[in-house]
XYZ file of C-alpha atoms in Angstrom:
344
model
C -22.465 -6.473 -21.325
C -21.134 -10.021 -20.402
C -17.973 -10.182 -18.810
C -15.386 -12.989 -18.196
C -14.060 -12.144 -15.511
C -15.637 -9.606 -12.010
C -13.181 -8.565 -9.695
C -13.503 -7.061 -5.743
C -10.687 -4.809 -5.073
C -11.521 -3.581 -1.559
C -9.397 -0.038 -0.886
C -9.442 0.446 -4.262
C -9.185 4.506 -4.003
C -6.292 4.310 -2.069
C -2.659 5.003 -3.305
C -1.624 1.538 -4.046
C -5.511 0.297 -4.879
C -5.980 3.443 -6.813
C -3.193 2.524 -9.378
C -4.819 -1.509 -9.540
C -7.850 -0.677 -10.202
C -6.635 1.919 -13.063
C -4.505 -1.085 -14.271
C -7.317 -3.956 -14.459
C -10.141 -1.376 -15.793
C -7.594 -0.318 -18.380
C -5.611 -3.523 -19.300
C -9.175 -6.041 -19.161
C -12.128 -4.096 -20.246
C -13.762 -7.413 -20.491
C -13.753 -7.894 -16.877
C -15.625 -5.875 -14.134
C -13.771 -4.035 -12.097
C -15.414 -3.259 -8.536
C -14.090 -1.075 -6.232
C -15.602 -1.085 -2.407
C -13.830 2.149 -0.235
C -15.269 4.463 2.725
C -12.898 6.672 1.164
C -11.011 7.457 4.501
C -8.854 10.193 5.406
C -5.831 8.789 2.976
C -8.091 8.134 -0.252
C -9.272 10.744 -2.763
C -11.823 10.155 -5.809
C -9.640 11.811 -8.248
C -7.253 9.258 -7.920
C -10.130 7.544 -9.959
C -11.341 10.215 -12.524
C -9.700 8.036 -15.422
C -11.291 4.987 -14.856
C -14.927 6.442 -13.326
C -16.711 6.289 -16.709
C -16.032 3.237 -17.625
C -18.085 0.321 -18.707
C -16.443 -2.300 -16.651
C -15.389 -0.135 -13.781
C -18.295 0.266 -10.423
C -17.920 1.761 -7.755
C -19.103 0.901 -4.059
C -18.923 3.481 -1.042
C -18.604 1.492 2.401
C -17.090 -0.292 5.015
C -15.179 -3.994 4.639
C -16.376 -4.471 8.205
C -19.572 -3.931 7.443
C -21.103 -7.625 7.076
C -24.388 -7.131 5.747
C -23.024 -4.726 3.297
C -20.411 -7.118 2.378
C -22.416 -10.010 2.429
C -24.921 -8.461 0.005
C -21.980 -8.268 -2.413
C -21.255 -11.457 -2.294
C -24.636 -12.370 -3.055
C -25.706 -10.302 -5.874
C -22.099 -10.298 -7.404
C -20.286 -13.182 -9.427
C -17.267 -12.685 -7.743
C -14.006 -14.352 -9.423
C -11.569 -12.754 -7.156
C -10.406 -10.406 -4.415
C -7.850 -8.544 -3.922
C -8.021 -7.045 0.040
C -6.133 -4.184 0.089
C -8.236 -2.274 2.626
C -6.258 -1.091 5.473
C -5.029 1.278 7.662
C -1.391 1.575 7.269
C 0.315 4.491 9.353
C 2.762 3.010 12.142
C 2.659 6.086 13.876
C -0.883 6.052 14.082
C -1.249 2.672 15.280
C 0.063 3.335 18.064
C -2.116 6.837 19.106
C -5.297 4.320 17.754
C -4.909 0.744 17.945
C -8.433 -0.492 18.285
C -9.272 1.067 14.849
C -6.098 -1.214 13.239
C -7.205 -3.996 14.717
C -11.238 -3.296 13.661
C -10.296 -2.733 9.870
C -7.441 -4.867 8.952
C -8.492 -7.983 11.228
C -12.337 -7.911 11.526
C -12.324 -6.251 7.587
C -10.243 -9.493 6.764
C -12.347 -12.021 8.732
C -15.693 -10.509 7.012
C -14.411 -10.713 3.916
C -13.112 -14.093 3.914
C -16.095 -15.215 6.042
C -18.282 -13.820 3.084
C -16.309 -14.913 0.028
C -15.986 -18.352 1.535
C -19.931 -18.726 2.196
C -20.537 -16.863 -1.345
C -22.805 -19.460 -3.742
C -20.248 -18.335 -6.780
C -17.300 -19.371 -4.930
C -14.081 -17.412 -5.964
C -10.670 -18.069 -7.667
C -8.578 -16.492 -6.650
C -8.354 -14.260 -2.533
C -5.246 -12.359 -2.828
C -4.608 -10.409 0.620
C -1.832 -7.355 0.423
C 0.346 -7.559 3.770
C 3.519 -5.896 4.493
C 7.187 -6.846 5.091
C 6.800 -5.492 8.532
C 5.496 -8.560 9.551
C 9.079 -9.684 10.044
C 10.289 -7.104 12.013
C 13.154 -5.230 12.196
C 16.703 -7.108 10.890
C 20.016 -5.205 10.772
C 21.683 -8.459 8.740
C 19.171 -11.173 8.256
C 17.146 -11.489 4.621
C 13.897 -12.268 5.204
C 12.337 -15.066 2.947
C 8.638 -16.489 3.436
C 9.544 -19.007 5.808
C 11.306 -16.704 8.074
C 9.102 -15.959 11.421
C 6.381 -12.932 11.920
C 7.754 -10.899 15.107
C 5.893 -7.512 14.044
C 6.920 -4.602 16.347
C 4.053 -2.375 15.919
C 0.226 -2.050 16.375
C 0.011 -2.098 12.275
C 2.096 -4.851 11.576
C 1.061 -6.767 14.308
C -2.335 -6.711 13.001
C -1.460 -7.051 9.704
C 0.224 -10.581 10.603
C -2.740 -11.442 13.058
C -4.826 -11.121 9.695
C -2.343 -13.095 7.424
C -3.303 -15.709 10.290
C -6.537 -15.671 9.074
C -6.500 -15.681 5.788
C -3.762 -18.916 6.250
C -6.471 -20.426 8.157
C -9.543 -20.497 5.443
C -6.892 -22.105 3.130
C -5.845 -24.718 5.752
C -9.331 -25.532 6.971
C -11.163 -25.203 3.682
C -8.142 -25.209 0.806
C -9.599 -21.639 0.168
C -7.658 -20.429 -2.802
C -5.802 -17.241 -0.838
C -2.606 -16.169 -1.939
C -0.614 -13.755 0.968
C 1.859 -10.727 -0.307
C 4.293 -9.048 1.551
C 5.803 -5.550 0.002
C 8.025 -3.631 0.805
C 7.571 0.370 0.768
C 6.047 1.148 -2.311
C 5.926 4.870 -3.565
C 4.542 6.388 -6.849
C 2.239 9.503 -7.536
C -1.133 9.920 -5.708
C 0.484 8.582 -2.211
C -0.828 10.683 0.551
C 1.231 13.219 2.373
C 1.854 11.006 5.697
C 4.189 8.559 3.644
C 7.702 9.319 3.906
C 8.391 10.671 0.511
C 5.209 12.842 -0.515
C 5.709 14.138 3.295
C 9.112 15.383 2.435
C 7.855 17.055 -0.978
C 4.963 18.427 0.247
C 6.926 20.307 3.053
C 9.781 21.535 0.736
C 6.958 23.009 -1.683
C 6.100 24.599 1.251
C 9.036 26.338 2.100
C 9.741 24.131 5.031
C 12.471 21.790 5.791
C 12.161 18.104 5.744
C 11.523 17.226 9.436
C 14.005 13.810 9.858
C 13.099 11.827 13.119
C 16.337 10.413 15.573
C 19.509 10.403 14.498
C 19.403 6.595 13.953
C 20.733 5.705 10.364
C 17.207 4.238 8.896
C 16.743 2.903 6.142
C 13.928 1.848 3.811
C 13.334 -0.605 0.690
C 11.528 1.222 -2.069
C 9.335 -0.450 -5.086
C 8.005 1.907 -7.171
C 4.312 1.471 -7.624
C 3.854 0.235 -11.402
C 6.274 -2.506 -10.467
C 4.205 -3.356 -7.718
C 0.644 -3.865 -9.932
C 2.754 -5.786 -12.228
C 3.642 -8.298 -9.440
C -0.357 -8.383 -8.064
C -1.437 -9.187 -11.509
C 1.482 -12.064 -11.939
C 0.187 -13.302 -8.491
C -3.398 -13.445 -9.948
C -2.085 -15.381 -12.696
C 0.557 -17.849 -11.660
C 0.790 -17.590 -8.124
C 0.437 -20.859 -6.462
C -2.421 -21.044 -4.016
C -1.784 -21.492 -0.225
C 1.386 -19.554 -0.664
C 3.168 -16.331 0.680
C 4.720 -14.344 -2.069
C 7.201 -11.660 -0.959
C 7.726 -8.217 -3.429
C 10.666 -6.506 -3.128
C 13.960 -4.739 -4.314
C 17.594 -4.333 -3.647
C 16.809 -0.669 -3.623
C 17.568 0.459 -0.040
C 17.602 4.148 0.290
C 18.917 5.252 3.895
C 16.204 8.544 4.734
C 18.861 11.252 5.115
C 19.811 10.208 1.268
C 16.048 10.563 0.406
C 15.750 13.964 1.732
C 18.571 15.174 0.442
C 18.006 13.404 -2.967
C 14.477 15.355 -2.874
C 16.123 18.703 -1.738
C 18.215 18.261 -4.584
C 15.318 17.695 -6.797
C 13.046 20.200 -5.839
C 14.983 23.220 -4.606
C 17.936 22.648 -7.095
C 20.397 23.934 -4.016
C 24.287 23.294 -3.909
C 25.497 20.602 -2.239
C 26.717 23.036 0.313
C 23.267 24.365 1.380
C 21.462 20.899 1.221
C 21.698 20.762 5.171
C 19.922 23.718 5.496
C 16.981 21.909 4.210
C 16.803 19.315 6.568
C 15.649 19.537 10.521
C 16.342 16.642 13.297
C 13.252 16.331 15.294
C 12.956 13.927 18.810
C 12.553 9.980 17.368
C 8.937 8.288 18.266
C 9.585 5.699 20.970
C 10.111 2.691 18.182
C 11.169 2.709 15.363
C 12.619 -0.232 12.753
C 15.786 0.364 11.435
C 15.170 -1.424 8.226
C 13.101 -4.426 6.460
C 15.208 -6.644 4.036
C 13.850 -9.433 2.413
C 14.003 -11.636 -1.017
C 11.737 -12.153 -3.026
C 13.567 -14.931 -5.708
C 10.216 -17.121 -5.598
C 8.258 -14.437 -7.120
C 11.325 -13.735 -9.697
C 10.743 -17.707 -10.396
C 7.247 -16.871 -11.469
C 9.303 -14.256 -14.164
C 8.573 -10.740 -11.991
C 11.536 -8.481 -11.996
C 10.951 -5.032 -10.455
C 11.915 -2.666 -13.994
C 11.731 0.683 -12.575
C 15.056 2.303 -11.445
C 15.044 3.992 -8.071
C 16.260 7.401 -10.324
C 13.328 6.687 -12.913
C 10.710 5.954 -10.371
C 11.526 8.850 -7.996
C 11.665 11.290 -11.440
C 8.390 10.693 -12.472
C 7.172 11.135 -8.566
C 8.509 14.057 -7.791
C 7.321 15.370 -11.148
C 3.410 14.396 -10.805
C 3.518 16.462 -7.313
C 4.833 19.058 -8.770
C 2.222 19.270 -11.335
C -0.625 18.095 -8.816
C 0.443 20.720 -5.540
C -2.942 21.222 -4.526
C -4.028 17.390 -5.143
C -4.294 16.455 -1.503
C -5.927 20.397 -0.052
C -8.689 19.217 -0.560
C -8.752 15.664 1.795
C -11.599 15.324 3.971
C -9.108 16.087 6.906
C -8.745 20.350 7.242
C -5.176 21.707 6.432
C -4.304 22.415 9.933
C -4.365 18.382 10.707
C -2.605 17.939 7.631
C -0.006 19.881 8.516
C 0.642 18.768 11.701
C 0.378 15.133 10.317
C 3.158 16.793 7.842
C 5.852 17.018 10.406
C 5.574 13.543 11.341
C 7.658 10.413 9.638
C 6.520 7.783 7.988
C-alpha cells in the first residue's frame, strides 16, 4: 500500500507517545505510522494493542542514540516527519542518574537531527516535545516563549540543552523544527512514578498518599487528548523555527489532588480525608510551580476542551478498570513500590 504521508514518532510506547501514535494510526490510515522505543522501564506494549495490527502502524524496538540504527531508518524510510518524544522524564531521577538524562535526551536529540538532516528524503516537518520546566520555577511571572530557560534540574536542564540543538539545525540549516513546551499532562496509561497514577495506585493499595514538604506546590495539568490535539495542530499550522508553548489555567495545588483522589477512590467523609494522606521529608529541590501562556498556540485555534473534573473522571476510572496494568513492567514490584512512595 502507498501512503501519503510516513511518520517517526520516537517514544512512541510511552504514556504521552502511546496516545499519538493511537491518534495518527487511527485518525490517517493513509499515512505510516512508525514507532521506534527500547521500551524502558516507563513504557508497556499494551499501551499499543489497538493500533499493533494495523496496516499503517510498524513498529521498531531500539535506541534513539543508537546512530547506525537510526541512520538506517533514515535511509530505507521516506520520512515526512518526526515527532521526538523519546526521553527520560523523572526529576527525581535525574538527579540519582544524570549521565543517563543527558545520554538520551541530548545525544538521542543530536542523532536524530544529525540523521534526519543528512537523510536523502529530507523531512517536513521535526517537531521536538520539551517541557515547561525549562523556565524554571516562578511564584508570579507567566512564562511566554520569549521568556529565558533557567532549568533547575538535571531533566530540565537537559531538556533545554537539547531545545539548543534542535534551535541550532534550524538556524544553521533553516531545518524545519518546531519546539513544544507542556505543561504536566496526565491521562490513562501514565506510569505509576507520575504524580497522579502514584497517588491512585497507592490508595488501591490500601496506603496513604505519601505528600513530600509541607511547601504549598502546585502543578498545571493538561489532560492528555488535549495535548495530541495540540501536536497534530503543530504538525499542521505551526510555523517553522518557532517555540510553541501548551498549557492551561488549570492549576491544581497537590494537597487538593490527593484529596480530590481520596475522595474519588475511597468515597470517605470529608472528615476522614486526612487520614489518607502522609507528610514525608521534601527532596532537596523542588519547584513550586510552572505557569506559562500559551495565547500563540490559541492563535493557531487550539483550546485545551477537557475540564480538569472530566479529564481526572475518566483517569481515575481507566485505573480502576486496568489495576494490574503496570504489575507486569519490566521493573519487579518491590522497585515499584519503593518508586511508589516517591513524588513526582
Amino acid at each position: 500500500m502507498d501512503f501519503n504521508r510516513t511518520v517517526l514518532v520516537t517514544g512512541g510506547s510511552g504514556f504521552i507517545g502511546s496516545h499519538l501514535v493511537c491518534s495518527l494510526v487511527d485518525r490517517h490510515p493513509d499515512w505510516r505510522i512508525i514507532n521506534l522505543d527500547n521500551l524502558d522501564y516507563c513504557c508497556s506494549p499494551r499501551s499499543l494493542e489497538s493500533v499493533e495490527d494495523r496496516a499503517n502502524y510498524t513498529f521498531i524496538r531500539g535506541d534513539v542514540c543508537n546512530s547506525r540504527l537510526v541512520n538506517h531508518i533514515f535511509n530505507t524510510e521516506n520520512i515526512d516527519v518526526i515527532f521526538h518524544l523519546a526521553a527520560k522524564t523523572h526529576v527525581e531521577r535525574s538527579f540519582e542518574t544524570p549521565s543517563s538524562f543527558q545520554r538520551v535526551n541530548i545525544d538521542g536529540t543530536r542523532v536524530l537531527l544529525g540523521a534526519a538532516h543528512q537523510a536523502r528524503h529530507q523531512p517536513q516537518r521535526f517537531i521536538y516535545v520539551s517541557t515547561d520546566e525549562v523556565y524554571g520555577a516562578s511564584l508570579d511571572q507567566v512564562f511566554d516563549e520569549s521568556s529565558p530557560v533557567r532549568p533547575s534540574n538535571p531533566y530540565s536542564a537537559t531538556k533545554a540543552a537539547a531545545e539548543y540543538l534542535v534551535q541550532s539545525y534550524w538556524d544553521k540549516y533553516k531545518f524545519p523544527i518546531i519546539i513544544t513546551r507542556s505543561n504536566n499532562i496526565y491521562g490513562p496509561r501514565q506510569y505509576t512514578e507520575k504524580v497522579i497514577p502514584r497517588f491512585l495506585t497507592l490508595l488501591q493499595r490500601n496506603k496513604k498518599c505519601t505528600i513530600q514538604g509541607t511547601l504549598p506546590k502546585s502543578r498545571h495539568f493538561l489532560f492528555v487528548d488535549d495535548a495530541i490535539n495540540a501536536f497534530l495542530l503543530v504538525l499542521e499550522k505551526g510555523i517553522v523555527g518557532e517555540i510553541y508553548n501548551m498549557g492551561t489555567s488549570c492549576e491544581i495545588p497537590i494537597m487538593q489532588l490527593a484529596r480530590e483522589l481520596v475522595t474519588m477512590v475511597k468515597k470517605v467523609p470529608d472528615s476522614e480525608v486526612q487520614d489518607w494522606l502522609e507528610f514525608v521529608p521534601d527532596r532537596p529541590h523542588v519547584d513550586l510551580r510552572y505557569p506559562i501562556t500559551c495565547e500563540k498556540l490559541q492563535q493557531l485555534g487550539w483550546r485545551a476542551e477537557v475540564s480538569w473534573a472530566e479529564g481526572i473522571r475518566q483517569t481515575v476510572k481507566w485505573y480502576q478498570v486496568h489495576p494490574d496494568f503496570w504489575s507486569d513492567a519490566s521493573e519487579d514490584q518491590e522497585q515499584i513500590q519503593s518508586q511508589l512512595e516517591k513524588a513526582e
